[in-house]
PDB file of C-alpha atoms in Angstrom:
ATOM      1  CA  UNK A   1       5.025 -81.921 -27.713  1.00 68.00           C
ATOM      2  CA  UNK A   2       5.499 -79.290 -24.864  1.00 66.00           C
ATOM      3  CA  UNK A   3       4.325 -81.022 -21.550  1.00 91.00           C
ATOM      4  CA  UNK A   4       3.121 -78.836 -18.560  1.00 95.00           C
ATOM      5  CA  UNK A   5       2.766 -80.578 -15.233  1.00 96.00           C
ATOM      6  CA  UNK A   6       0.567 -79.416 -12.272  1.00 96.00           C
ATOM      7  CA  UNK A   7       1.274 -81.061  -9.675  1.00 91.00           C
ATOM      8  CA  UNK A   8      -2.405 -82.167  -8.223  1.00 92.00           C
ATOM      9  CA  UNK A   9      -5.469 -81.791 -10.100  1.00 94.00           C
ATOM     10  CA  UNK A  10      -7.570 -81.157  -6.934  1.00 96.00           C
ATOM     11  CA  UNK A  11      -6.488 -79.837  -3.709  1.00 97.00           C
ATOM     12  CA  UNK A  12      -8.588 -78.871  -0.141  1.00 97.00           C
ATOM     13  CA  UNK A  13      -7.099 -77.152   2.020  1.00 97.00           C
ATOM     14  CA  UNK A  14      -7.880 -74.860   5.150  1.00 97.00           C
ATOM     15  CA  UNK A  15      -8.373 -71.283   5.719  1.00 97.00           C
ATOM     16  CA  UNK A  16      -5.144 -69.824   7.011  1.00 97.00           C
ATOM     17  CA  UNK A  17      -3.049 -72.707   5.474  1.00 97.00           C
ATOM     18  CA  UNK A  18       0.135 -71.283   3.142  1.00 97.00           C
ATOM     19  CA  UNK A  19      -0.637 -73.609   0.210  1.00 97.00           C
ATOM     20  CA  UNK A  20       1.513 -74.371  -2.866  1.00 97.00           C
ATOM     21  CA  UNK A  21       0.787 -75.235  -6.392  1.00 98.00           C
ATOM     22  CA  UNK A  22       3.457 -76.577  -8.484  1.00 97.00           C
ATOM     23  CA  UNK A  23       4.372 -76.085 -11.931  1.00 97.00           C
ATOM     24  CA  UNK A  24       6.731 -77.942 -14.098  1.00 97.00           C
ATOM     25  CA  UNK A  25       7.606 -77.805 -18.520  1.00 96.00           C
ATOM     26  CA  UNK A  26       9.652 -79.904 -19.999  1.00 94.00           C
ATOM     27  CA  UNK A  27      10.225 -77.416 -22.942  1.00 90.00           C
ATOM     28  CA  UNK A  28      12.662 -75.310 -21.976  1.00 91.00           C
ATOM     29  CA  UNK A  29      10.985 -72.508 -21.986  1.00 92.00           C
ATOM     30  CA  UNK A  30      11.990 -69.006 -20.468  1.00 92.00           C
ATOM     31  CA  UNK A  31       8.530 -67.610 -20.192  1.00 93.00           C
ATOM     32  CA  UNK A  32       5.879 -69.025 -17.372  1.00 95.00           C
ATOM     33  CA  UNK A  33       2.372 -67.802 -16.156  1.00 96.00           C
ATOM     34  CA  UNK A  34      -0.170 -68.722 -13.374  1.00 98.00           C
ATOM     35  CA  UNK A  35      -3.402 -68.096 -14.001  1.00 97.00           C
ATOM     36  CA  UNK A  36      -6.827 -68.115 -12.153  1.00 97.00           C
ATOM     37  CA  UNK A  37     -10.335 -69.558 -14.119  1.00 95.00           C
ATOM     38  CA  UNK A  38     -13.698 -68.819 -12.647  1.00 93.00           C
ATOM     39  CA  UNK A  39     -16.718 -69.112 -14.141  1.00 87.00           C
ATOM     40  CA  UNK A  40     -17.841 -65.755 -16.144  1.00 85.00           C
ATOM     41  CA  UNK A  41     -15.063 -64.444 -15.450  1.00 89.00           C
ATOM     42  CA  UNK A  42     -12.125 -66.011 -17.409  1.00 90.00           C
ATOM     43  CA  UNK A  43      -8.564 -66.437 -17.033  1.00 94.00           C
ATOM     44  CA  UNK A  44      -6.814 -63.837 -15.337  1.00 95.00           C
ATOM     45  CA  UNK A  45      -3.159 -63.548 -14.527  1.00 95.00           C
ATOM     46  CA  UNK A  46      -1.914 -63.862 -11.039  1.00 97.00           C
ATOM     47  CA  UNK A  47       1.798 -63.543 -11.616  1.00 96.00           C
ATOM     48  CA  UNK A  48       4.506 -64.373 -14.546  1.00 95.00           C
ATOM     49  CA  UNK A  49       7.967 -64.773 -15.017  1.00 95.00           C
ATOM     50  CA  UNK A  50      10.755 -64.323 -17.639  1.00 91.00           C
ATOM     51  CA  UNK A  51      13.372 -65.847 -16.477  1.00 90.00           C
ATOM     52  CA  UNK A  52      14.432 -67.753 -13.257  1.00 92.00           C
ATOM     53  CA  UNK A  53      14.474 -65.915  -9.997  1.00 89.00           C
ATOM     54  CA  UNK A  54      12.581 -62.944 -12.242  1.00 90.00           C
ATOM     55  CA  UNK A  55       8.744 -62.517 -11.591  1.00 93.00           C
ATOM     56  CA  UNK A  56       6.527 -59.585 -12.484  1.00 93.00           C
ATOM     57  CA  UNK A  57       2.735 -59.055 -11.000  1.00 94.00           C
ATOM     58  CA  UNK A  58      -0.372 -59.710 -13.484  1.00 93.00           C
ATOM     59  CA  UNK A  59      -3.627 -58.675 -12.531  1.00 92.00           C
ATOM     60  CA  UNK A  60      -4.375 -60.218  -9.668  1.00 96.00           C
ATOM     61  CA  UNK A  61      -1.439 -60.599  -7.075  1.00 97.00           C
ATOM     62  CA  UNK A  62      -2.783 -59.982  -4.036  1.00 96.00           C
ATOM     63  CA  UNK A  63      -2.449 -62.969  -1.510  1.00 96.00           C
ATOM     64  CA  UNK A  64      -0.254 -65.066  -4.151  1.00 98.00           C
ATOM     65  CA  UNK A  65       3.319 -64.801  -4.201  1.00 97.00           C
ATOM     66  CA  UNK A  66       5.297 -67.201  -7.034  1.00 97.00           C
ATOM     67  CA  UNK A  67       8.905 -68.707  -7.009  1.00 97.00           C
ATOM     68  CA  UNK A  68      11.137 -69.428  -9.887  1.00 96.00           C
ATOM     69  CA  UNK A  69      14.520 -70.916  -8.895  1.00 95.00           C
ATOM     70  CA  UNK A  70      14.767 -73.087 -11.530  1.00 96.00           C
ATOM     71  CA  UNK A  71      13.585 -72.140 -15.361  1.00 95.00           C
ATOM     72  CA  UNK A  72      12.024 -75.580 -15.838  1.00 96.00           C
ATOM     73  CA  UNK A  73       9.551 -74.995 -12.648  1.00 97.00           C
ATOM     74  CA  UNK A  74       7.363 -72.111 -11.121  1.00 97.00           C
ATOM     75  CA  UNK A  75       5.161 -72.170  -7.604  1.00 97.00           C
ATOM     76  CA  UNK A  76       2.558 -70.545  -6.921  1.00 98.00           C
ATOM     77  CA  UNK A  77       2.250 -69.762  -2.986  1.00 98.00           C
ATOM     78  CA  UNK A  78      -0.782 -68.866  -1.690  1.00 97.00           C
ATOM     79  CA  UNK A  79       0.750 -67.149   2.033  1.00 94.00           C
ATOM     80  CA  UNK A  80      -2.380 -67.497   3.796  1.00 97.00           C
ATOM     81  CA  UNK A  81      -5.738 -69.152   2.252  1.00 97.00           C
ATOM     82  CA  UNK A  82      -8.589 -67.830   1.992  1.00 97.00           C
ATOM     83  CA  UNK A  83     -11.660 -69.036   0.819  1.00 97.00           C
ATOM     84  CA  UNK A  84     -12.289 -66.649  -2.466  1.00 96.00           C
ATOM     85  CA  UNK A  85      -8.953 -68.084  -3.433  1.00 98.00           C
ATOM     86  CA  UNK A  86     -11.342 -71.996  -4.091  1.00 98.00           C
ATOM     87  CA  UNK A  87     -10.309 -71.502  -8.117  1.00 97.00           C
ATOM     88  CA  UNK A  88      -9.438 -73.544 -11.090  1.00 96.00           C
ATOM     89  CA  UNK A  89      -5.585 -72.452 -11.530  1.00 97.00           C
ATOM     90  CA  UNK A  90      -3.981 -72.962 -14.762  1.00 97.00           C
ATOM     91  CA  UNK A  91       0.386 -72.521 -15.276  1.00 97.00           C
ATOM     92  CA  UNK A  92       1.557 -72.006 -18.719  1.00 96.00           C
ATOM     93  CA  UNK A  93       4.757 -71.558 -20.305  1.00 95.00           C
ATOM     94  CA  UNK A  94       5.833 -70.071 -23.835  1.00 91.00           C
ATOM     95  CA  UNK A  95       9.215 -68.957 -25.455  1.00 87.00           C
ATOM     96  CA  UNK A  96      10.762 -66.141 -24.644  1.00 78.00           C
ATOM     97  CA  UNK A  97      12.866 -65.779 -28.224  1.00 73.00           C
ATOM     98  CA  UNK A  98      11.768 -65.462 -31.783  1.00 67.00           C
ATOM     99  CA  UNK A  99       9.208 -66.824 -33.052  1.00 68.00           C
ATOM    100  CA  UNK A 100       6.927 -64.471 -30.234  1.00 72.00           C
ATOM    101  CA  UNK A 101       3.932 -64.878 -31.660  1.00 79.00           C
ATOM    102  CA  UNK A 102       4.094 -69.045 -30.556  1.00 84.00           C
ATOM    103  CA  UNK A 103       1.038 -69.728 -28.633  1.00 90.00           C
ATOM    104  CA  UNK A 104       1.201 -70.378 -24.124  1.00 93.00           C
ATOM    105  CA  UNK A 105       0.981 -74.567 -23.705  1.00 94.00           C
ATOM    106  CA  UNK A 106      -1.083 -74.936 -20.890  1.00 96.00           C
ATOM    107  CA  UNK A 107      -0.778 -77.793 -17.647  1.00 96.00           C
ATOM    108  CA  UNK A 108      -4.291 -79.738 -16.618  1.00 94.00           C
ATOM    109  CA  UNK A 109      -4.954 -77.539 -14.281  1.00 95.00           C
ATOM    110  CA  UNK A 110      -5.613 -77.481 -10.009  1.00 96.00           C
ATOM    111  CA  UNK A 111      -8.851 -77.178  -8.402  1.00 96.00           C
ATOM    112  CA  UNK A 112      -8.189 -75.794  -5.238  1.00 97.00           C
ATOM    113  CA  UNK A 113     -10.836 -75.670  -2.632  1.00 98.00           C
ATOM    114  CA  UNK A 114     -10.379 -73.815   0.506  1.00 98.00           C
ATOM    115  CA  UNK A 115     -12.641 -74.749   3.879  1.00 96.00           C
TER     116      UNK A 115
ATOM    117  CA  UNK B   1      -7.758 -50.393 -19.455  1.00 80.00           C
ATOM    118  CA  UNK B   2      -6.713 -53.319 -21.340  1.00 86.00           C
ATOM    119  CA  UNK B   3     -10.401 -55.159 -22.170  1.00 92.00           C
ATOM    120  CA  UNK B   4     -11.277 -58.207 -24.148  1.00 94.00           C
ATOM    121  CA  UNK B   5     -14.906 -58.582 -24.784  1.00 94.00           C
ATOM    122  CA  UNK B   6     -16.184 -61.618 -25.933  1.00 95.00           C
ATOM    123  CA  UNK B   7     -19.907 -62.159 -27.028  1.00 95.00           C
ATOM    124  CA  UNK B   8     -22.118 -64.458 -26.673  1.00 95.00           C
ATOM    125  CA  UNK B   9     -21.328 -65.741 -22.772  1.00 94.00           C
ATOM    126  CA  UNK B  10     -23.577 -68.986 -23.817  1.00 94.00           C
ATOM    127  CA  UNK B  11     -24.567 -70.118 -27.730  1.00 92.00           C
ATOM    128  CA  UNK B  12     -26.530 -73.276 -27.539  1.00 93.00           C
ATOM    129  CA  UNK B  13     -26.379 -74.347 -31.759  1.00 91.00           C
ATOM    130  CA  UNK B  14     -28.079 -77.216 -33.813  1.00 92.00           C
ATOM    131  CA  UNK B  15     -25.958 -79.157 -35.816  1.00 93.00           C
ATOM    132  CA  UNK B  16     -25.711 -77.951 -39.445  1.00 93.00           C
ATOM    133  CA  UNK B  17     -25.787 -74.752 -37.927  1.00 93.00           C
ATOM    134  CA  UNK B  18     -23.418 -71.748 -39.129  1.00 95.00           C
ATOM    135  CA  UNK B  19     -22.624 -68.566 -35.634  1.00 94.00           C
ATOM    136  CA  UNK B  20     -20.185 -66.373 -34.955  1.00 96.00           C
ATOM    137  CA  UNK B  21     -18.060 -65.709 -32.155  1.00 97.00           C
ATOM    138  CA  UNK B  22     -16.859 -62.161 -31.411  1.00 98.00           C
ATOM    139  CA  UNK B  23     -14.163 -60.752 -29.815  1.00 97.00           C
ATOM    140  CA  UNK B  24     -13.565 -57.050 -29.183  1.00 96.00           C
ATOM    141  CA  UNK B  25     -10.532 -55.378 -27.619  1.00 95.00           C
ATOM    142  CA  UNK B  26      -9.767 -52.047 -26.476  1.00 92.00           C
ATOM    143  CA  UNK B  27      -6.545 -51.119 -27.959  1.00 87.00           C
ATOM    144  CA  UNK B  28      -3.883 -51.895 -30.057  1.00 87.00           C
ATOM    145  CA  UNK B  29      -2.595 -55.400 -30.038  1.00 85.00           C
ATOM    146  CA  UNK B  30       0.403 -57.509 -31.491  1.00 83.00           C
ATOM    147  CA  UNK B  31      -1.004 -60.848 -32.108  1.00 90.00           C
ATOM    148  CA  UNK B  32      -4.480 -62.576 -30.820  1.00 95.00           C
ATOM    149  CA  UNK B  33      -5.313 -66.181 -30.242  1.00 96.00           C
ATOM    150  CA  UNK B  34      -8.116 -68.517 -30.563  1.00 98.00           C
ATOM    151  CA  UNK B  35      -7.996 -71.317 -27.735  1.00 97.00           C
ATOM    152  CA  UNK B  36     -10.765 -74.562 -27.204  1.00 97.00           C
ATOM    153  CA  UNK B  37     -11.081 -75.724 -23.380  1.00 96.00           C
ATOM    154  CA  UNK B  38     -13.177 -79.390 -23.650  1.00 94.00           C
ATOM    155  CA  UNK B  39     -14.486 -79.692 -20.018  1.00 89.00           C
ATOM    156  CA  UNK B  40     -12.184 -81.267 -17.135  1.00 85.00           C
ATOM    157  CA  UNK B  41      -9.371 -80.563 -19.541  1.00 89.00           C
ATOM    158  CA  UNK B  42      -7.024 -77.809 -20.533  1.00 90.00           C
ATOM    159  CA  UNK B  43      -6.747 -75.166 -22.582  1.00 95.00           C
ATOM    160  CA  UNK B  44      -5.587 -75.984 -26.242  1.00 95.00           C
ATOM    161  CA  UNK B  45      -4.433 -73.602 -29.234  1.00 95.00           C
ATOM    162  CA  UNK B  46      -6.389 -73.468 -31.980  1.00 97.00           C
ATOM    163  CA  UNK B  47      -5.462 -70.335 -34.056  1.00 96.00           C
ATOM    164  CA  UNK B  48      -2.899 -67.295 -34.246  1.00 95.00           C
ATOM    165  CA  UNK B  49      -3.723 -63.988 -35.802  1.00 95.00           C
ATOM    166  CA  UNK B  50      -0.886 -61.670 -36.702  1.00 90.00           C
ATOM    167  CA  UNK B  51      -2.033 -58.767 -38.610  1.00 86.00           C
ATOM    168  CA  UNK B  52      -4.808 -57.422 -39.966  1.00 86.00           C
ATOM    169  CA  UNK B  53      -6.983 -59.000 -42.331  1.00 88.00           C
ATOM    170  CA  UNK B  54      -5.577 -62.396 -41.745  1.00 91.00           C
ATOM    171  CA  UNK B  55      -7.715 -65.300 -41.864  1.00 94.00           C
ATOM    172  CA  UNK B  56      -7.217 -69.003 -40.561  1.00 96.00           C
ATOM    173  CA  UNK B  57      -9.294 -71.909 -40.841  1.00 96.00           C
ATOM    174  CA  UNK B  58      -9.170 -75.686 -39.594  1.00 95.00           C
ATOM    175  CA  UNK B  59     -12.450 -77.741 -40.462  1.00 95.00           C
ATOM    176  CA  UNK B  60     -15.528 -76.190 -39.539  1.00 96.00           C
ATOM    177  CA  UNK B  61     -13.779 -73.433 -37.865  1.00 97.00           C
ATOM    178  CA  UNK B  62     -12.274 -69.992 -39.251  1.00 98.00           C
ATOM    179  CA  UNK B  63     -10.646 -67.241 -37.639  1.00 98.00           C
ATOM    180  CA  UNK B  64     -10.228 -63.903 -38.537  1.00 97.00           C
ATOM    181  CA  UNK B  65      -8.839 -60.186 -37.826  1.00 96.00           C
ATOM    182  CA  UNK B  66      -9.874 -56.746 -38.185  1.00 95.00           C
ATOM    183  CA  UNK B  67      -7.621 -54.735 -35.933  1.00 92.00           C
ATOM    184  CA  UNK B  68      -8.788 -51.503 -37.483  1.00 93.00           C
ATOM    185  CA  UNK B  69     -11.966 -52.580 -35.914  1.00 94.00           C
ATOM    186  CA  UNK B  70     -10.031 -54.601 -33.061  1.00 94.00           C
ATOM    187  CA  UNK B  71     -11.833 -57.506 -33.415  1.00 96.00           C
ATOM    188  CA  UNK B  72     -11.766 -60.908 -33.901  1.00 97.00           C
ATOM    189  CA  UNK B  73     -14.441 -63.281 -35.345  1.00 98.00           C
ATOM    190  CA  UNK B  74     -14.465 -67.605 -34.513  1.00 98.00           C
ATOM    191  CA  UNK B  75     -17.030 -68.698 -37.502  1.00 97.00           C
ATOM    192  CA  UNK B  76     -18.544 -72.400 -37.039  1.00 95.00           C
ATOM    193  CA  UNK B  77     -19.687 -73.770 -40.264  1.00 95.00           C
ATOM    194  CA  UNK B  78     -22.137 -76.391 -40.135  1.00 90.00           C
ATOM    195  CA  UNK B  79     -21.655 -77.460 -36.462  1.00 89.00           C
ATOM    196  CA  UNK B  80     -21.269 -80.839 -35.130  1.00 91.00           C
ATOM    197  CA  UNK B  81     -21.630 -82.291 -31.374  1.00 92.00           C
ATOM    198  CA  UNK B  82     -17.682 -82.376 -31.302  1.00 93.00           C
ATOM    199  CA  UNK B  83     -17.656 -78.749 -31.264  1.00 95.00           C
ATOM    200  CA  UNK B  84     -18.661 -78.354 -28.124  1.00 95.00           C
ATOM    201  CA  UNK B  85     -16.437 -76.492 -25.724  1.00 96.00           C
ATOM    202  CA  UNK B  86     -15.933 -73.465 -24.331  1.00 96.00           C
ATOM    203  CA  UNK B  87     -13.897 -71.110 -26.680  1.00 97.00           C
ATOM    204  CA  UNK B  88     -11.517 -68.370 -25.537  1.00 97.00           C
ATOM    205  CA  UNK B  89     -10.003 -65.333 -27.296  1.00 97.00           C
ATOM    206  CA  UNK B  90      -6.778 -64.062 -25.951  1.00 96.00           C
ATOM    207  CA  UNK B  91      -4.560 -60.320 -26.986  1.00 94.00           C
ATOM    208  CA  UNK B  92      -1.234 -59.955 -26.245  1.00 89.00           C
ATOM    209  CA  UNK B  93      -1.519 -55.695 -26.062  1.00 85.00           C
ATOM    210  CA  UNK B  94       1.676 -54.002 -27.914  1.00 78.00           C
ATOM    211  CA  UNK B  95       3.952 -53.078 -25.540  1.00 76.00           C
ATOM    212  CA  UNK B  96       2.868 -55.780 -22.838  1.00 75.00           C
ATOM    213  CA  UNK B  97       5.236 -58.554 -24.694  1.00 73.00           C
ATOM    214  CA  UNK B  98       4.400 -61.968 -23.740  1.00 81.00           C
ATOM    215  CA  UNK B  99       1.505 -61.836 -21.575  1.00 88.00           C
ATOM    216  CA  UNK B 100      -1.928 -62.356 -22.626  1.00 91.00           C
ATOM    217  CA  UNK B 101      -5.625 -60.855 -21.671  1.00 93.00           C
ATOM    218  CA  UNK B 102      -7.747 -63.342 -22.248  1.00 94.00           C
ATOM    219  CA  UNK B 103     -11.549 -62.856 -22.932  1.00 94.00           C
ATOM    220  CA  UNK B 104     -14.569 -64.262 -20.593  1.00 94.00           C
ATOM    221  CA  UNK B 105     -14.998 -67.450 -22.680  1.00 95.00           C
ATOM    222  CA  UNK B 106     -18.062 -68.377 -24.818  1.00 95.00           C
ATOM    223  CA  UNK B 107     -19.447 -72.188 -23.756  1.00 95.00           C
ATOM    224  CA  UNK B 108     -20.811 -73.409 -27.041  1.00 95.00           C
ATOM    225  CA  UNK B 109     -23.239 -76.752 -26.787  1.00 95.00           C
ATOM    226  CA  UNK B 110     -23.948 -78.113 -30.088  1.00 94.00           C
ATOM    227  CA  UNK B 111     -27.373 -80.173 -29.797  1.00 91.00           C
ATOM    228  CA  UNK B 112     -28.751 -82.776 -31.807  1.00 83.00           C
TER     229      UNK B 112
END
């Protein structure tokens, strides 16, 4: 089974703070995705990447910048909190080769709240 | 714009009960998915759809896909308590490879 670890399932933090949320599969695969959940509202994506040190802008990038130096892992960075970033973020990886259509494995999730 | 529409926000169901779930999008798509979030947890996959007209089911659930129509229906047959979750329909749009727009969610409570 693909495993996807977030690093802390809740998280406070203060405005101003740079903050970082972890990601980590086990699956090896080459596509990852952080997402943001809030209530009526969805998931939407903040960032994704294809490959390591590649990363590519979703919906909603502003104040979140993402690392990927390794394939297995994939930060999020938020540079300096602020508090209509408190969200429920999800990472996900999927493959990036045939078959495409395989579904994203999602982690457990971080609630981050932000004072 | 890439949209995905999904209706109702909120279905509150007896058991026994048969609803729909719908899920419109705004333009041509490659594949759409059918994910269950139980609350606290994650999100898990329940269904791919790859072309039109196809149709999967697992117990009291059935997807299916009309992308002339671009949308997607989640039918509940005879719902139970353990049904209850909040249900998300996601489209990866052609052209936009692996990333997905995912719809607002519909939080189903299946009463007694």
């Amino acid at each position: 089974d693909v495993k996807v670890t977030q690093s802390s399932r809740y998280l406070v933090k203060r405005t101003g703070e740079k903050v970082f949320l972890e990601c980590v599969q086990d699956m090896d695969h080459e596509n990852m995705f952080w997402y943001r959940q809030d209530p009526g509202l969805g998931l939407r994506l903040i960032y994704f990447s294809y490959d390591v040190k590649m990363k590519e802008k979703g919906d909603i990038p502003e104040g979140y910048s993402v690392s990927r130096e390794k394939k297995e892992r994939f930060s999020l960075i938020l540079e300096s909190a602020s508090t209509n970033q408190t969200s429920m973020y999800l990472c996900a990886s999927s493959l990036g080769t045939e078959p495409f259509y395989q579904p994203q494995h999602f982690g457990d999730g971080t609630r981050l709240s932000i004072l | 714009e890439l949209k995905v529409e999904q209706n109702p926000l909120f279905l509150s169901m007896q058991e026994e009960k048969n609803y729909t779930i719908y899920c419109n999008y705004s333009t041509t798509s490659d594949r759409l998915y059918w994910y269950r979030q139980d609350p606290g947890k994650s999100l898990e996959s329940l269904f791919v759809l790859l072309s039109n007209g196809a149709v999967k089911q697992e117990g009291r659930l059935m997807a299916s896909l009309d992308t002339k129509a671009r949308l997607s229906t989640l039918h509940i047959t005879a719902a139970v308590h353990d049904l209850s979750a909040t249900y998300f329909c996601a489209v990866s749009f052609t052209g936009t490879a692996s990333k997905l727009t995912f719809g607002t969610g519909t939080r189903l409570q299946v009463t007694l």
